[in-house]
PDB file of C-alpha atoms in Angstrom:
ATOM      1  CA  UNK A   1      96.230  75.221-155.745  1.00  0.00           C
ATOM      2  CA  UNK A   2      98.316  74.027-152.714  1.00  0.00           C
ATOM      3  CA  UNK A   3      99.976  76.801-150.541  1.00  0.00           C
ATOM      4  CA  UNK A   4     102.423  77.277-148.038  1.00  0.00           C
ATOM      5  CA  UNK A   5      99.861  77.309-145.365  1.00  0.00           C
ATOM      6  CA  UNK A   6      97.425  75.344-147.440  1.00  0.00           C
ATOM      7  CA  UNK A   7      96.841  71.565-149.161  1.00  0.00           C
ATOM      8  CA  UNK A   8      94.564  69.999-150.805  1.00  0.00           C
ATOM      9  CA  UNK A   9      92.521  67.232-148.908  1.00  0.00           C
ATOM     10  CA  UNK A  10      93.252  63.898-150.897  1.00  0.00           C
ATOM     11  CA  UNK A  11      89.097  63.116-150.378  1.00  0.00           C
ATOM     12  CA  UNK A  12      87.717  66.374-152.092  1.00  0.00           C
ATOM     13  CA  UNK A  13      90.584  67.775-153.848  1.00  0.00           C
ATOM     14  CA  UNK A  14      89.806  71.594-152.056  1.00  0.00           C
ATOM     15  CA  UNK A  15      92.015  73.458-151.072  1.00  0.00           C
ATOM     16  CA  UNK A  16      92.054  73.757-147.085  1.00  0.00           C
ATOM     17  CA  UNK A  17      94.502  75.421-144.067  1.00  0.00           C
ATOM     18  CA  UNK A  18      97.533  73.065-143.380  1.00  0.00           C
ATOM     19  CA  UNK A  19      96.905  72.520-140.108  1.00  0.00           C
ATOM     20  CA  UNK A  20      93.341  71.332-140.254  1.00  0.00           C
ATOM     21  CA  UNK A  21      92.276  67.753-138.715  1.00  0.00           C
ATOM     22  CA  UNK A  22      89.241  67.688-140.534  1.00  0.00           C
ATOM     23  CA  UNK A  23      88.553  68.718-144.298  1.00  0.00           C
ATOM     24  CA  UNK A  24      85.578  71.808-144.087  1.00  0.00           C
ATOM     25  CA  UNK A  25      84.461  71.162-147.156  1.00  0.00           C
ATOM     26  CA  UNK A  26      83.944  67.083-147.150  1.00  0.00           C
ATOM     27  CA  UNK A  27      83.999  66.292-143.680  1.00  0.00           C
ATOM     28  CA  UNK A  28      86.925  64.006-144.350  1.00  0.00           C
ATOM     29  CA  UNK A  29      89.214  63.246-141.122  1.00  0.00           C
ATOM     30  CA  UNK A  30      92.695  64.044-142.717  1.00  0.00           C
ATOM     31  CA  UNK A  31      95.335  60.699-142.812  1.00  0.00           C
ATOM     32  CA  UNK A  32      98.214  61.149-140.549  1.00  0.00           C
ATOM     33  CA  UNK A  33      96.980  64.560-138.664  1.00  0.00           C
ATOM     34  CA  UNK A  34      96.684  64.260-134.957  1.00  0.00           C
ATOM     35  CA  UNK A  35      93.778  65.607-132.808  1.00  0.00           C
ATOM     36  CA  UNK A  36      93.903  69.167-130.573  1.00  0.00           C
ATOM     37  CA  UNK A  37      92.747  67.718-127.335  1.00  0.00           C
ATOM     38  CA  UNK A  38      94.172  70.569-125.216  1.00  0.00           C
ATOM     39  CA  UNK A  39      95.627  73.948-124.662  1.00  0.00           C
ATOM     40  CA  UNK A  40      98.501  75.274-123.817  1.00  0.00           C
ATOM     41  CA  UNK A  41      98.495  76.838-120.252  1.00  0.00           C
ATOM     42  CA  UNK A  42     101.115  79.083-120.718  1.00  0.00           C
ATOM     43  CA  UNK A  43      99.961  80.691-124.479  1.00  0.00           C
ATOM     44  CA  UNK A  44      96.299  79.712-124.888  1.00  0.00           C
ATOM     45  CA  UNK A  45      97.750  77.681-128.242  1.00  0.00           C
ATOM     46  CA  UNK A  46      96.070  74.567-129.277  1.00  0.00           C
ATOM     47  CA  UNK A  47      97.898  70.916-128.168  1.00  0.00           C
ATOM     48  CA  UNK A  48      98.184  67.830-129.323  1.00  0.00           C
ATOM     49  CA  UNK A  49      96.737  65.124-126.698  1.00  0.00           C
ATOM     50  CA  UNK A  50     100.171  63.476-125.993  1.00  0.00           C
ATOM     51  CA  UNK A  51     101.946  66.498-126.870  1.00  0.00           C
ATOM     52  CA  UNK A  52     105.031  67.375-124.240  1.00  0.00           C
ATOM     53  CA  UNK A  53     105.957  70.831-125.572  1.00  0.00           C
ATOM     54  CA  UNK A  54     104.005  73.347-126.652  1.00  0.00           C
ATOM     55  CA  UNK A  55     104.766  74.020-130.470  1.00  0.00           C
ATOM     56  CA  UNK A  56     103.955  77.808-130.243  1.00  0.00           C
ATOM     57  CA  UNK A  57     105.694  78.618-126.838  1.00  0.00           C
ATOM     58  CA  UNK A  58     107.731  75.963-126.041  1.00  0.00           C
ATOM     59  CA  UNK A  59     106.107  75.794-122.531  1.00  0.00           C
ATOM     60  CA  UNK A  60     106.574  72.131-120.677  1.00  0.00           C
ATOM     61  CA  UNK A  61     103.243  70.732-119.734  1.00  0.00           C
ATOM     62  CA  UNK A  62     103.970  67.438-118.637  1.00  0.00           C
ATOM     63  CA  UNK A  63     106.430  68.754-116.063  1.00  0.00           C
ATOM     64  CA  UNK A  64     103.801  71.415-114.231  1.00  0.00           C
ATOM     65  CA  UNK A  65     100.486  68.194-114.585  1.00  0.00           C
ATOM     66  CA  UNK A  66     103.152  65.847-112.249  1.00  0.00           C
ATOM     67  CA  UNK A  67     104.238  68.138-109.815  1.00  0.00           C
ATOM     68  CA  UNK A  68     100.293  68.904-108.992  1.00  0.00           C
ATOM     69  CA  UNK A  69     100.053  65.466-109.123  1.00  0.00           C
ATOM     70  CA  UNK A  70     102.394  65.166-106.644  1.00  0.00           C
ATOM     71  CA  UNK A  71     101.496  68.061-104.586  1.00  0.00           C
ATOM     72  CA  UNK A  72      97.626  66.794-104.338  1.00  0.00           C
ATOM     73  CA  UNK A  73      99.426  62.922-103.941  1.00  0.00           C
ATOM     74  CA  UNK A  74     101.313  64.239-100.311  1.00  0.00           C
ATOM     75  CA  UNK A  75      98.419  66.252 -99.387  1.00  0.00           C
ATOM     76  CA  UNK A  76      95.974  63.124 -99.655  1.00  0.00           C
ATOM     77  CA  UNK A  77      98.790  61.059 -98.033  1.00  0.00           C
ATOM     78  CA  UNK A  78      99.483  63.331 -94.901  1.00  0.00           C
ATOM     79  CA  UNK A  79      95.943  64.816 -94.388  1.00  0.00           C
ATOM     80  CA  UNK A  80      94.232  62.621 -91.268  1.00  0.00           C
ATOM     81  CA  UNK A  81      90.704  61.144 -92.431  1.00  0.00           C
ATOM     82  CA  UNK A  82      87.733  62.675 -90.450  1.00  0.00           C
ATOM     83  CA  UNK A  83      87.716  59.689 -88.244  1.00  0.00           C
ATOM     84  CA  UNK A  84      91.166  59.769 -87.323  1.00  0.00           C
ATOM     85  CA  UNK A  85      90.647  63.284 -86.744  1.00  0.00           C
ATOM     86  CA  UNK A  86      88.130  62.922 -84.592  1.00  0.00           C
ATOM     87  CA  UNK A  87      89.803  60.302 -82.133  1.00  0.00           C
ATOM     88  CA  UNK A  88      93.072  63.053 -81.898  1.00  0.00           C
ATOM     89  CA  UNK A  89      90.891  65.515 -80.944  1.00  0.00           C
ATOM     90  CA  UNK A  90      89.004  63.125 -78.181  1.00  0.00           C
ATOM     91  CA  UNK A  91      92.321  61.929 -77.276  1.00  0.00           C
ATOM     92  CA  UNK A  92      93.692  65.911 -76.776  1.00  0.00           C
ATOM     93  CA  UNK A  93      90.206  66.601 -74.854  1.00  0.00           C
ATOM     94  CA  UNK A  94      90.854  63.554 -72.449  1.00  0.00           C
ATOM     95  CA  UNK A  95      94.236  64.418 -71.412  1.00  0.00           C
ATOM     96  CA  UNK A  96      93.239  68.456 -71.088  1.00  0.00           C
ATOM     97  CA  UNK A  97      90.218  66.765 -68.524  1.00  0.00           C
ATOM     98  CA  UNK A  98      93.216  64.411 -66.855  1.00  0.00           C
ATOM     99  CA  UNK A  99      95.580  67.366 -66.244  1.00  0.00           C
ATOM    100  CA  UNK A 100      92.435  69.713 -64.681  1.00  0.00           C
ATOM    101  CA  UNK A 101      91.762  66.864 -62.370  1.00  0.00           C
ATOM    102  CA  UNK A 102      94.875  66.024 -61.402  1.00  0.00           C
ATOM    103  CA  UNK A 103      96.026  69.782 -60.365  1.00  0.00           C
ATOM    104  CA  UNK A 104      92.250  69.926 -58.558  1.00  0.00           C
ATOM    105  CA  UNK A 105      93.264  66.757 -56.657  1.00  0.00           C
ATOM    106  CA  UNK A 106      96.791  68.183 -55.743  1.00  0.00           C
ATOM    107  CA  UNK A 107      94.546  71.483 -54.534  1.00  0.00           C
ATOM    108  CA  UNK A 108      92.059  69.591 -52.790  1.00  0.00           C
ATOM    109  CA  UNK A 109      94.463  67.362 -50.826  1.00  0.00           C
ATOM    110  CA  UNK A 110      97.282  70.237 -49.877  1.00  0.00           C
ATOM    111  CA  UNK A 111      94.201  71.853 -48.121  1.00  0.00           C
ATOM    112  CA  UNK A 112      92.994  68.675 -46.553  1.00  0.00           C
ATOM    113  CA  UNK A 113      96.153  68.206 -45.046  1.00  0.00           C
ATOM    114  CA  UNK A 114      97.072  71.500 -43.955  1.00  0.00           C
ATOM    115  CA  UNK A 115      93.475  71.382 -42.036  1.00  0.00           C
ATOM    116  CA  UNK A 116      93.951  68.326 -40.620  1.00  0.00           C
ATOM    117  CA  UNK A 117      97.543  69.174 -39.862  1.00  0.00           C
ATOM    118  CA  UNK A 118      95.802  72.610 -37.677  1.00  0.00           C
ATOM    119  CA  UNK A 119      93.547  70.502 -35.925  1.00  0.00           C
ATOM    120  CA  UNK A 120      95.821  68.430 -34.631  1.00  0.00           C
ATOM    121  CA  UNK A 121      97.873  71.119 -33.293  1.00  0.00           C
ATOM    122  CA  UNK A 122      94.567  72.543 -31.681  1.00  0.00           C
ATOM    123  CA  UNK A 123      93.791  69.175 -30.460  1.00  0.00           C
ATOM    124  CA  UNK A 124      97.169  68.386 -28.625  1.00  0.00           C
ATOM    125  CA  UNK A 125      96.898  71.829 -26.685  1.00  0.00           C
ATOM    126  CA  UNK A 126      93.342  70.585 -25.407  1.00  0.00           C
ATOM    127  CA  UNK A 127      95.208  67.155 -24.212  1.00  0.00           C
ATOM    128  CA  UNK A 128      97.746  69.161 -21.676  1.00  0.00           C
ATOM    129  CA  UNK A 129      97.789  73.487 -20.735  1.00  0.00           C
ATOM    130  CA  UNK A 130      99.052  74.963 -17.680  1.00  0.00           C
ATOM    131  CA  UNK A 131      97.143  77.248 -15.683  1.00  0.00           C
ATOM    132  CA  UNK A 132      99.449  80.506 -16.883  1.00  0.00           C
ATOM    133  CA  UNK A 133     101.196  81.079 -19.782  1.00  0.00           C
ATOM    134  CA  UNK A 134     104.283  83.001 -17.792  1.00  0.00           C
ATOM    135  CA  UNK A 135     105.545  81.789 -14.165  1.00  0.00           C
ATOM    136  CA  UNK A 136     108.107  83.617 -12.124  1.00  0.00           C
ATOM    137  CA  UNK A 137     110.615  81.397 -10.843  1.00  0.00           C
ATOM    138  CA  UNK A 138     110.180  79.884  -8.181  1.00  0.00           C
ATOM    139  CA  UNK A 139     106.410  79.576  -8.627  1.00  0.00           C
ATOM    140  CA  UNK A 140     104.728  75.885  -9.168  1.00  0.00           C
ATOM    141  CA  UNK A 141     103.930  75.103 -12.448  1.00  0.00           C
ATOM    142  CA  UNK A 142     100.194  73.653 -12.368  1.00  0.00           C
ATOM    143  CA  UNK A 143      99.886  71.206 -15.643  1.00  0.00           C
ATOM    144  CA  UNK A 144      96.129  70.255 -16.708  1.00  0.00           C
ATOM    145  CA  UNK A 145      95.698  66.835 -18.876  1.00  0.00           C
ATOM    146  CA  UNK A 146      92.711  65.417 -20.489  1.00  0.00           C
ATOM    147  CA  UNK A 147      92.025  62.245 -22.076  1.00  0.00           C
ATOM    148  CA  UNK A 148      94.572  60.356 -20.277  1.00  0.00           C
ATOM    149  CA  UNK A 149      93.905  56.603 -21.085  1.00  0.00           C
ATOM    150  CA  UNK A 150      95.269  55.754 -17.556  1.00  0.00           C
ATOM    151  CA  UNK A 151      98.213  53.200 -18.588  1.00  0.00           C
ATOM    152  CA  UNK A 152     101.240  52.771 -16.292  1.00  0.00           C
ATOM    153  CA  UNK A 153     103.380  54.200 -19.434  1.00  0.00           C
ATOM    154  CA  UNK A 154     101.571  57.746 -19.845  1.00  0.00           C
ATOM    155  CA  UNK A 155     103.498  60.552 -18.230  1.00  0.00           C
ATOM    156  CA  UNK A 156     103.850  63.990 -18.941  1.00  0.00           C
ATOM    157  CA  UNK A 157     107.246  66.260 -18.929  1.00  0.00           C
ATOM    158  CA  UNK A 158     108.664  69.567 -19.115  1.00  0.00           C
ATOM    159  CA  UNK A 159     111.378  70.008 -21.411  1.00  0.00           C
ATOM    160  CA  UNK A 160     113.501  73.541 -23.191  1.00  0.00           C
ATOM    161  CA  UNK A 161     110.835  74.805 -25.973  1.00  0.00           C
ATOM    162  CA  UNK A 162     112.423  73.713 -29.593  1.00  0.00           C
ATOM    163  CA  UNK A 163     114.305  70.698 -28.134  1.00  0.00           C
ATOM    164  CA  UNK A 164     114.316  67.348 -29.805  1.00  0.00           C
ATOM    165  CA  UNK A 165     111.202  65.623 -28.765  1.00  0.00           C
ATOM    166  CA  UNK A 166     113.161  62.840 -26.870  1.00  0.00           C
ATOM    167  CA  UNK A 167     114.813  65.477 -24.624  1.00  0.00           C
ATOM    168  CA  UNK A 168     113.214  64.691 -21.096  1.00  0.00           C
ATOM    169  CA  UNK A 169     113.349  67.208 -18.685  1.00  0.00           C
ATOM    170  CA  UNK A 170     111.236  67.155 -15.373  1.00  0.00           C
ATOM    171  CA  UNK A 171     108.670  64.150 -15.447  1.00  0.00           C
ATOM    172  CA  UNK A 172     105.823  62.576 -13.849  1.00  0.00           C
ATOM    173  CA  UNK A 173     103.430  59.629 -14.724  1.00  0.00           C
ATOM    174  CA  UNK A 174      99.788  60.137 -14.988  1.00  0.00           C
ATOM    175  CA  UNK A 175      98.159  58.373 -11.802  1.00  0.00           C
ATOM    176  CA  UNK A 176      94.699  58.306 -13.214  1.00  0.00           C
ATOM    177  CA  UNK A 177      92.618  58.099 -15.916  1.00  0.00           C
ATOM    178  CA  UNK A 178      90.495  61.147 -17.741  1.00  0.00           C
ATOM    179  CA  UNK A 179      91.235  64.383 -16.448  1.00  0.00           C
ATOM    180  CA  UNK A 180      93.811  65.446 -13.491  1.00  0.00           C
ATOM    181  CA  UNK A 181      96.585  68.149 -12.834  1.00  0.00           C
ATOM    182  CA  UNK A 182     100.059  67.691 -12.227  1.00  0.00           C
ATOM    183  CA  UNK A 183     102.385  70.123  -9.949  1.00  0.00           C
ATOM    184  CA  UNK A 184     105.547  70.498 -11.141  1.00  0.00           C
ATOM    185  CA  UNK A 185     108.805  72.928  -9.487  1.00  0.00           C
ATOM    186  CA  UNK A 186     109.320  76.105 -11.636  1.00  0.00           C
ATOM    187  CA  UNK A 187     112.666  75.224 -13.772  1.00  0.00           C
ATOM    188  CA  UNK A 188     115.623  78.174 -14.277  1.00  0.00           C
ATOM    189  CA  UNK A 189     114.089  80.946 -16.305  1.00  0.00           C
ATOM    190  CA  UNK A 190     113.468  80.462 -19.980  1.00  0.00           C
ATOM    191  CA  UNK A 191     110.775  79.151 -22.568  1.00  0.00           C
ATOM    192  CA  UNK A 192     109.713  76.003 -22.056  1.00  0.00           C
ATOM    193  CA  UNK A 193     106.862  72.924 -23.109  1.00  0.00           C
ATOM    194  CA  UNK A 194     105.113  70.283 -21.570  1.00  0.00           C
ATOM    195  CA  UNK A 195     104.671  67.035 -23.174  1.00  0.00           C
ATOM    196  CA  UNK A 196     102.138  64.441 -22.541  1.00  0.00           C
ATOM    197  CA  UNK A 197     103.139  60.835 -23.915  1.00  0.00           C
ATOM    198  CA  UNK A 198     100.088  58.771 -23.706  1.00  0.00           C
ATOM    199  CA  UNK A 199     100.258  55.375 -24.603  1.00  0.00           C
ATOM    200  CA  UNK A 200     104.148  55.403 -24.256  1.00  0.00           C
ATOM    201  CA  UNK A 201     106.206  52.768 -26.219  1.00  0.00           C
ATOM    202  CA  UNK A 202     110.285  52.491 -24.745  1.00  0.00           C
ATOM    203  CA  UNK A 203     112.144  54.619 -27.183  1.00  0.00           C
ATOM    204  CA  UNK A 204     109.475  56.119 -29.435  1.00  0.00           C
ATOM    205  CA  UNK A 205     108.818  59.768 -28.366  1.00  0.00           C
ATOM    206  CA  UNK A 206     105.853  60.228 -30.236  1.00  0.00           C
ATOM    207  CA  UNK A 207     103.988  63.471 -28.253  1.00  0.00           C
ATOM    208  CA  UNK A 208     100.484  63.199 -27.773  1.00  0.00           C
ATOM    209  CA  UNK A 209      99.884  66.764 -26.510  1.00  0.00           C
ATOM    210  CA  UNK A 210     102.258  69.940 -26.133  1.00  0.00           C
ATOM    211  CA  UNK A 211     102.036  73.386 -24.556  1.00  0.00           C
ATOM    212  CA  UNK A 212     104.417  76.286 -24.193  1.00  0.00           C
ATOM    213  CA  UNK A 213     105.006  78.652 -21.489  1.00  0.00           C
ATOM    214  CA  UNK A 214     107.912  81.034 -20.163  1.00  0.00           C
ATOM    215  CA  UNK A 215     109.390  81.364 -16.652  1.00  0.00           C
ATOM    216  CA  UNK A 216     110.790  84.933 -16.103  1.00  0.00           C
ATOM    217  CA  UNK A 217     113.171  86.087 -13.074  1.00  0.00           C
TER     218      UNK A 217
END
């Protein structure tokens, strides 16, 4: 006797649920009936393989299986293969080695230069002193020089402390080669430097040696 929730399956002729697939009693694969070949996430309820809907809760599968797709689509898209991973990271490494370098280089040479620059200015006091680092006025001022190269053009000078280098005071030229001293007239009272031009070029002022001193009343 056929049901509500029953029929009859048209190999056997028993009597079996309505929503079967398969007859229980037979075996027979019911005409027409579609195969459960999921669930629904939503209720737990059995699906239909192409089913959209779900018939018990209405729930949307297709909707929620393409937007994972989609998700798991732009994550394989934008995620950098482990090769291309690796070669950033060198790459970052590289540059991060460049910039320590670089700022040890800048180190380095500012210290170089500031050395080099101080023994320079040690080495052009050596070239010319006087005998006293204050003179009353009046008294001579007694100038040593060394390493003179002896050319018609060296001469040494005595000229205001802080001036311009091309301001020429007193001046002599350097009669002989080496070593020697110089006697210059004590100027007006005030701080002031002698400069030793060796190897003197007309209208290039370029100081080979300098020393400061003061003449007091």
């Amino acid at each position: 006797m056929q049901g509500k929730n029953t029929k009859q399956c048209p190999s056997c002729g028993k009597t079996i649920p309505s929503d079967a697939v398969f007859c229980p009693a037979c075996g027979s694969r019911l005409t027409g009936e579609k195969a459960v070949g999921k669930k629904c996430p939503s209720c737990g309820a059995a699906m239909e393989v192409d089913a959209i809907f779900c018939a018990s809760c209405g729930n949307r599968f297709e909707e929620k299986t393409a937007a994972v797709t989609k998700l798991a689509a732009a994550w394989l898209k934008f995620s950098p293969e482990p090769r291309l991973l690796m070669i950033l990271l060198a790459a970052a490494v590289v540059l991060l080695l460049l910039s320590f370098g670089t700022i040890a280089y800048l180190y380095v040479s500012k210290n170089d230069a500031a050395a080099r620059s101080s023994a320079k200015s040690e080495d052009s006091k050596k070239i010319v002193k006087t005998e006293k680092s204050v003179y009353r006025y009046g008294e001579k001022i007694y100038v040593h020089y060394s390493g003179a190269p002896g050319l018609r053009s060296d001469w040494i000078c005595i000229a205001p402390a802080g001036s311009p280098d091309n301001t020429v005071g007193t001046y002599q030229y350097i009669p002989a080669l080496g070593v020697g001293t110089l006697v210059f007239d004590s100027p007006k009272p005030g701080r002031y430097e002698v400069r030793a031009f060796y190897r003197y070029n007309p209208g290039h002022y370029k100081v080979t040696g300098r020393w400061r001193f003061t003449v007091t009343d």
